[in-house]
mmCIF file of C-alpha atoms and ligand atoms in Angstrom:
data_model
loop_
_atom_site.group_PDB
_atom_site.id
_atom_site.type_symbol
_atom_site.label_atom_id
_atom_site.label_comp_id
_atom_site.label_asym_id
_atom_site.label_seq_id
_atom_site.Cartn_x
_atom_site.Cartn_y
_atom_site.Cartn_z
ATOM 1 C CA MET A 1 -17.084 3.285 -15.027
ATOM 2 C CA ARG A 2 -13.890 2.551 -14.452
ATOM 3 C CA PRO A 3 -13.116 3.463 -10.796
ATOM 4 C CA ARG A 4 -10.191 6.376 -10.692
ATOM 5 C CA GLN A 5 -6.779 5.688 -9.354
ATOM 6 C CA PRO A 6 -4.070 7.327 -7.365
ATOM 7 C CA THR A 7 -1.534 8.416 -9.111
ATOM 8 C CA LEU A 8 0.738 6.162 -7.634
ATOM 9 C CA PHE A 9 0.819 3.732 -10.866
ATOM 10 C CA SER A 10 0.240 6.224 -13.327
ATOM 11 C CA PRO A 11 -2.605 5.577 -16.185
ATOM 12 C CA GLU A 12 -0.124 4.320 -18.683
ATOM 13 C CA SER A 13 1.607 1.732 -16.427
ATOM 14 C CA VAL A 14 -1.481 -0.227 -16.104
ATOM 15 C CA ARG A 15 -2.275 -0.929 -19.919
ATOM 16 C CA ASN A 16 -2.740 -4.871 -20.182
ATOM 17 C CA PHE A 17 -2.159 -5.452 -16.763
ATOM 18 C CA ASN A 18 1.676 -4.952 -17.485
ATOM 19 C CA PHE A 19 1.912 -2.790 -14.791
ATOM 20 C CA PRO A 20 4.650 -1.730 -12.950
ATOM 21 C CA PHE A 21 3.125 -2.955 -9.428
ATOM 22 C CA PRO A 22 6.325 -1.747 -6.761
ATOM 23 C CA SER A 23 8.056 -5.135 -6.478
ATOM 24 C CA THR A 24 8.295 -6.374 -2.575
ATOM 25 C CA ARG A 25 10.323 -8.685 -1.077
ATOM 26 C CA TYR A 26 6.948 -9.827 0.033
ATOM 27 C CA GLN A 27 7.100 -14.203 0.319
ATOM 28 C CA GLY A 28 4.634 -15.203 -2.239
ATOM 29 C CA SER A 29 3.414 -12.342 -4.211
ATOM 30 C CA LYS A 30 2.064 -13.140 -6.983
ATOM 31 C CA ARG A 31 3.581 -9.823 -8.543
ATOM 32 C CA VAL A 32 4.965 -12.141 -11.734
ATOM 33 C CA LEU A 33 2.094 -13.889 -11.601
ATOM 34 C CA ALA A 34 -0.311 -11.601 -12.781
ATOM 35 C CA ASP A 35 -0.367 -11.594 -16.108
ATOM 36 C CA TRP A 36 -0.997 -15.193 -15.751
ATOM 37 C CA ILE A 37 -3.517 -15.052 -13.479
ATOM 38 C CA TRP A 38 -5.279 -12.325 -16.111
ATOM 39 C CA GLU A 39 -4.889 -14.112 -18.827
ATOM 40 C CA ASN A 40 -6.854 -17.260 -17.341
ATOM 41 C CA VAL A 41 -9.496 -15.884 -16.081
ATOM 42 C CA CYS A 42 -10.688 -12.629 -18.563
ATOM 43 C CA ASP A 43 -12.358 -15.221 -20.983
ATOM 44 C CA MET A 44 -14.495 -15.425 -18.191
ATOM 45 C CA LYS A 45 -18.032 -13.607 -16.885
ATOM 46 C CA PHE A 46 -17.864 -11.987 -13.320
ATOM 47 C CA ASP A 47 -18.058 -8.461 -11.599
ATOM 48 C CA THR A 48 -16.613 -9.451 -8.088
ATOM 49 C CA VAL A 49 -13.338 -10.785 -6.672
ATOM 50 C CA LEU A 50 -13.016 -12.037 -3.629
ATOM 51 C CA ASP A 51 -8.807 -11.957 -2.710
ATOM 52 C CA VAL A 52 -8.772 -14.579 0.613
ATOM 53 C CA PHE A 53 -5.148 -13.412 1.180
ATOM 54 C CA GLY A 54 -4.864 -9.908 0.180
ATOM 55 C CA GLY A 55 -0.903 -9.827 1.181
ATOM 56 C CA THR A 56 0.681 -7.409 -1.520
ATOM 57 C CA GLY A 57 -2.787 -5.913 -2.996
ATOM 58 C CA VAL A 58 -1.074 -6.804 -6.698
ATOM 59 C CA VAL A 59 -4.330 -9.326 -7.663
ATOM 60 C CA SER A 60 -6.609 -7.233 -6.439
ATOM 61 C CA TYR A 61 -5.080 -3.871 -7.782
ATOM 62 C CA MET A 62 -5.048 -5.793 -11.589
ATOM 63 C CA PHE A 63 -8.926 -6.581 -11.393
ATOM 64 C CA LYS A 64 -9.452 -3.369 -9.971
ATOM 65 C CA ASN A 65 -8.017 -2.105 -13.156
ATOM 66 C CA ALA A 66 -10.241 -4.257 -14.591
ATOM 67 C CA SER A 67 -13.002 -2.181 -13.367
ATOM 68 C CA LYS A 68 -14.004 -5.478 -11.125
ATOM 69 C CA GLN A 69 -15.534 -5.224 -7.912
ATOM 70 C CA VAL A 70 -12.580 -6.416 -5.044
ATOM 71 C CA THR A 71 -12.772 -7.522 -2.368
ATOM 72 C CA TYR A 72 -9.352 -7.612 -0.399
ATOM 73 C CA ASN A 73 -8.777 -9.258 2.701
ATOM 74 C CA ASP A 74 -5.555 -10.074 4.703
ATOM 75 C CA HIS A 75 -5.166 -10.516 8.545
ATOM 76 C CA LEU A 76 -1.557 -8.324 9.246
ATOM 77 C CA ARG A 77 -2.552 -5.083 10.010
ATOM 78 C CA PHE A 78 0.189 -3.357 7.217
ATOM 79 C CA ASN A 79 -1.374 -5.205 4.792
ATOM 80 C CA TRP A 80 -4.760 -4.213 5.862
ATOM 81 C CA PHE A 81 -3.145 -0.606 4.942
ATOM 82 C CA ILE A 82 -2.960 -1.397 1.367
ATOM 83 C CA GLY A 83 -6.100 -2.386 0.457
ATOM 84 C CA ARG A 84 -7.142 0.866 2.234
ATOM 85 C CA ALA A 85 -4.551 3.114 0.209
ATOM 86 C CA LEU A 86 -4.755 0.830 -3.321
ATOM 87 C CA ILE A 87 -8.476 -1.317 -2.719
ATOM 88 C CA GLU A 88 -10.892 1.059 -1.169
ATOM 89 C CA ASN A 89 -9.161 4.292 -1.628
ATOM 90 C CA HIS A 90 -10.222 5.559 -5.525
ATOM 91 C CA ASP A 91 -8.952 9.428 -5.371
ATOM 92 C CA VAL A 92 -7.041 10.746 -2.541
ATOM 93 C CA GLN A 93 -3.763 11.220 -3.049
ATOM 94 C CA LEU A 94 -0.846 12.664 -1.047
ATOM 95 C CA THR A 95 0.257 16.493 -1.241
ATOM 96 C CA ASP A 96 3.868 18.123 -1.184
ATOM 97 C CA SER A 97 2.430 19.344 2.191
ATOM 98 C CA ASP A 98 1.243 15.674 3.092
ATOM 99 C CA MET A 99 5.358 14.831 2.523
ATOM 100 C CA GLU A 100 6.475 18.081 3.966
ATOM 101 C CA LEU A 101 3.684 16.915 7.786
ATOM 102 C CA ILE A 102 5.007 13.577 7.545
ATOM 103 C CA LEU A 103 8.784 14.056 6.662
ATOM 104 C CA GLN A 104 9.657 16.918 9.890
ATOM 105 C CA SER A 105 10.427 17.953 13.208
ATOM 106 C CA HIS A 106 7.232 18.686 14.616
ATOM 107 C CA GLU A 107 7.722 20.459 18.302
ATOM 108 C CA VAL A 108 6.333 17.413 19.655
ATOM 109 C CA ILE A 109 7.940 14.814 21.842
ATOM 110 C CA TYR A 110 8.410 11.717 19.902
ATOM 111 C CA PRO A 111 8.538 8.000 21.201
ATOM 112 C CA ASP A 112 10.987 6.229 20.429
ATOM 113 C CA ILE A 113 9.882 2.463 19.967
ATOM 114 C CA ILE A 114 11.609 1.472 17.167
ATOM 115 C CA LYS A 115 15.066 3.083 18.511
ATOM 116 C CA THR A 116 15.332 0.817 21.723
ATOM 117 C CA THR A 117 12.793 -2.065 20.532
ATOM 118 C CA PHE A 118 14.834 -2.906 17.542
ATOM 119 C CA GLY A 119 17.849 -0.669 17.920
ATOM 120 C CA SER A 120 21.494 -2.080 16.078
ATOM 121 C CA ILE A 121 18.861 -4.555 14.424
ATOM 122 C CA TYR A 122 18.234 -4.187 10.955
ATOM 123 C CA TYR A 123 18.576 0.066 11.049
ATOM 124 C CA THR A 124 20.582 2.203 12.296
ATOM 125 C CA ASP A 125 20.355 4.733 15.206
ATOM 126 C CA GLU A 126 19.116 7.711 13.251
ATOM 127 C CA GLU A 127 16.942 5.749 10.828
ATOM 128 C CA ASN A 128 15.069 4.184 13.613
ATOM 129 C CA ALA A 129 14.491 7.541 15.299
ATOM 130 C CA TRP A 130 13.242 8.564 11.434
ATOM 131 C CA LEU A 131 11.276 5.857 11.067
ATOM 132 C CA ASP A 132 9.701 6.685 15.101
ATOM 133 C CA ARG A 133 9.015 10.441 14.165
ATOM 134 C CA ALA A 134 7.039 9.699 10.338
ATOM 135 C CA ILE A 135 4.706 6.916 11.870
ATOM 136 C CA PHE A 136 4.118 9.575 14.203
ATOM 137 C CA ASN A 137 3.755 12.012 11.839
ATOM 138 C CA ILE A 138 1.561 9.749 9.667
ATOM 139 C CA ASN A 139 -0.672 9.162 12.668
ATOM 140 C CA HIS A 140 -0.986 12.524 14.695
ATOM 141 C CA PHE A 141 -1.149 14.902 11.960
ATOM 142 C CA LEU A 142 -2.616 13.549 8.642
ATOM 143 C CA ALA A 143 -6.197 13.329 9.673
ATOM 144 C CA ASP A 144 -7.441 11.757 6.074
ATOM 145 C CA PRO A 145 -8.243 7.745 6.649
ATOM 146 C CA TYR A 146 -6.612 7.213 2.919
ATOM 147 C CA LYS A 147 -3.506 9.614 3.267
ATOM 148 C CA GLN A 148 -3.117 7.442 6.158
ATOM 149 C CA ALA A 149 -3.040 4.455 4.700
ATOM 150 C CA LEU A 150 -1.165 5.749 1.327
ATOM 151 C CA ALA A 151 1.237 7.365 3.695
ATOM 152 C CA PHE A 152 2.210 3.183 5.585
ATOM 153 C CA PHE A 153 1.317 1.645 2.521
ATOM 154 C CA SER A 154 4.579 3.834 1.181
ATOM 155 C CA LEU A 155 6.860 3.711 4.335
ATOM 156 C CA CYS A 156 6.458 -0.214 3.564
ATOM 157 C CA GLN A 157 8.022 0.266 0.334
HETATM 158 C C1 SAM B 1 0.819 -15.528 -0.271
HETATM 159 S S1 SAM B 1 0.799 -13.808 0.967
HETATM 160 C C2 SAM B 1 0.108 -13.163 0.216
HETATM 161 C C3 SAM B 1 -0.578 -13.357 -1.146
HETATM 162 C C4 SAM B 1 -0.891 -12.393 -2.411
HETATM 163 N N1 SAM B 1 -2.201 -12.819 -3.265
HETATM 164 C C5 SAM B 1 0.127 -11.420 -3.127
HETATM 165 O O1 SAM B 1 0.250 -12.023 -4.481
HETATM 166 O O2 SAM B 1 0.605 -10.747 -2.614
HETATM 167 C C6 SAM B 1 -0.484 -14.723 1.475
HETATM 168 C C7 SAM B 1 -1.331 -13.910 2.398
HETATM 169 O O3 SAM B 1 -1.931 -14.070 3.666
HETATM 170 C C8 SAM B 1 -2.228 -13.537 3.945
HETATM 171 N N2 SAM B 1 -3.430 -14.832 5.372
HETATM 172 C C9 SAM B 1 -2.569 -15.684 5.899
HETATM 173 N N3 SAM B 1 -3.435 -16.543 6.756
HETATM 174 C C10 SAM B 1 -4.391 -15.767 6.881
HETATM 175 C C11 SAM B 1 -5.910 -16.083 7.202
HETATM 176 N N4 SAM B 1 -6.506 -16.835 8.296
HETATM 177 N N5 SAM B 1 -7.007 -14.895 7.266
HETATM 178 C C12 SAM B 1 -5.957 -14.223 6.731
HETATM 179 N N6 SAM B 1 -5.508 -13.788 5.489
HETATM 180 C C13 SAM B 1 -4.459 -14.434 5.950
HETATM 181 C C14 SAM B 1 -0.703 -13.245 5.169
HETATM 182 O O4 SAM B 1 -0.993 -13.200 6.089
HETATM 183 C C15 SAM B 1 -0.506 -12.889 3.680
HETATM 184 O O5 SAM B 1 -0.059 -12.247 3.590
#
């Protein structure tokens, strides 16, 4: 049976493996090569896939959609969240109330790691504070590890 997918990518989007996987600026992403890779292996008989350098997860996700049993690997922690959110996860989704938990300001003292460490480098102070808050909220107000992973994946987009 085909595994259920998070609705991040709609069912119609995965037909013929021509799915609109989010575009990223991740160096070395095989997003534009996914169709080519599939065309060159689809006639082979295999059930399992080891994606050793998983990165954006696009290759793993393509094979998962083809009902292969996929093992995703990457040594970077933010990519590990991608693997958990898109590959290991089959049916957990973020709800509107989860999004509210992530986006609202709670009665806590938020860390200011990004704001103080990266001030005036990448984003504005306001945006850095927003990131500090969202990350804290994901870690402290979302109990489900798959929801946490989905939230971090979304944040990275
Ligand atoms: C070219 S990129 C990603 C390619 C991936 N197929 C995609 O489409 O996004 C290669 C990935 O390998 C990971 N990587 C590099 N050396 C690694 C190692 N020794 N162990 C695990 N992952 C590694 C990097 O973190 C990077 O995400």
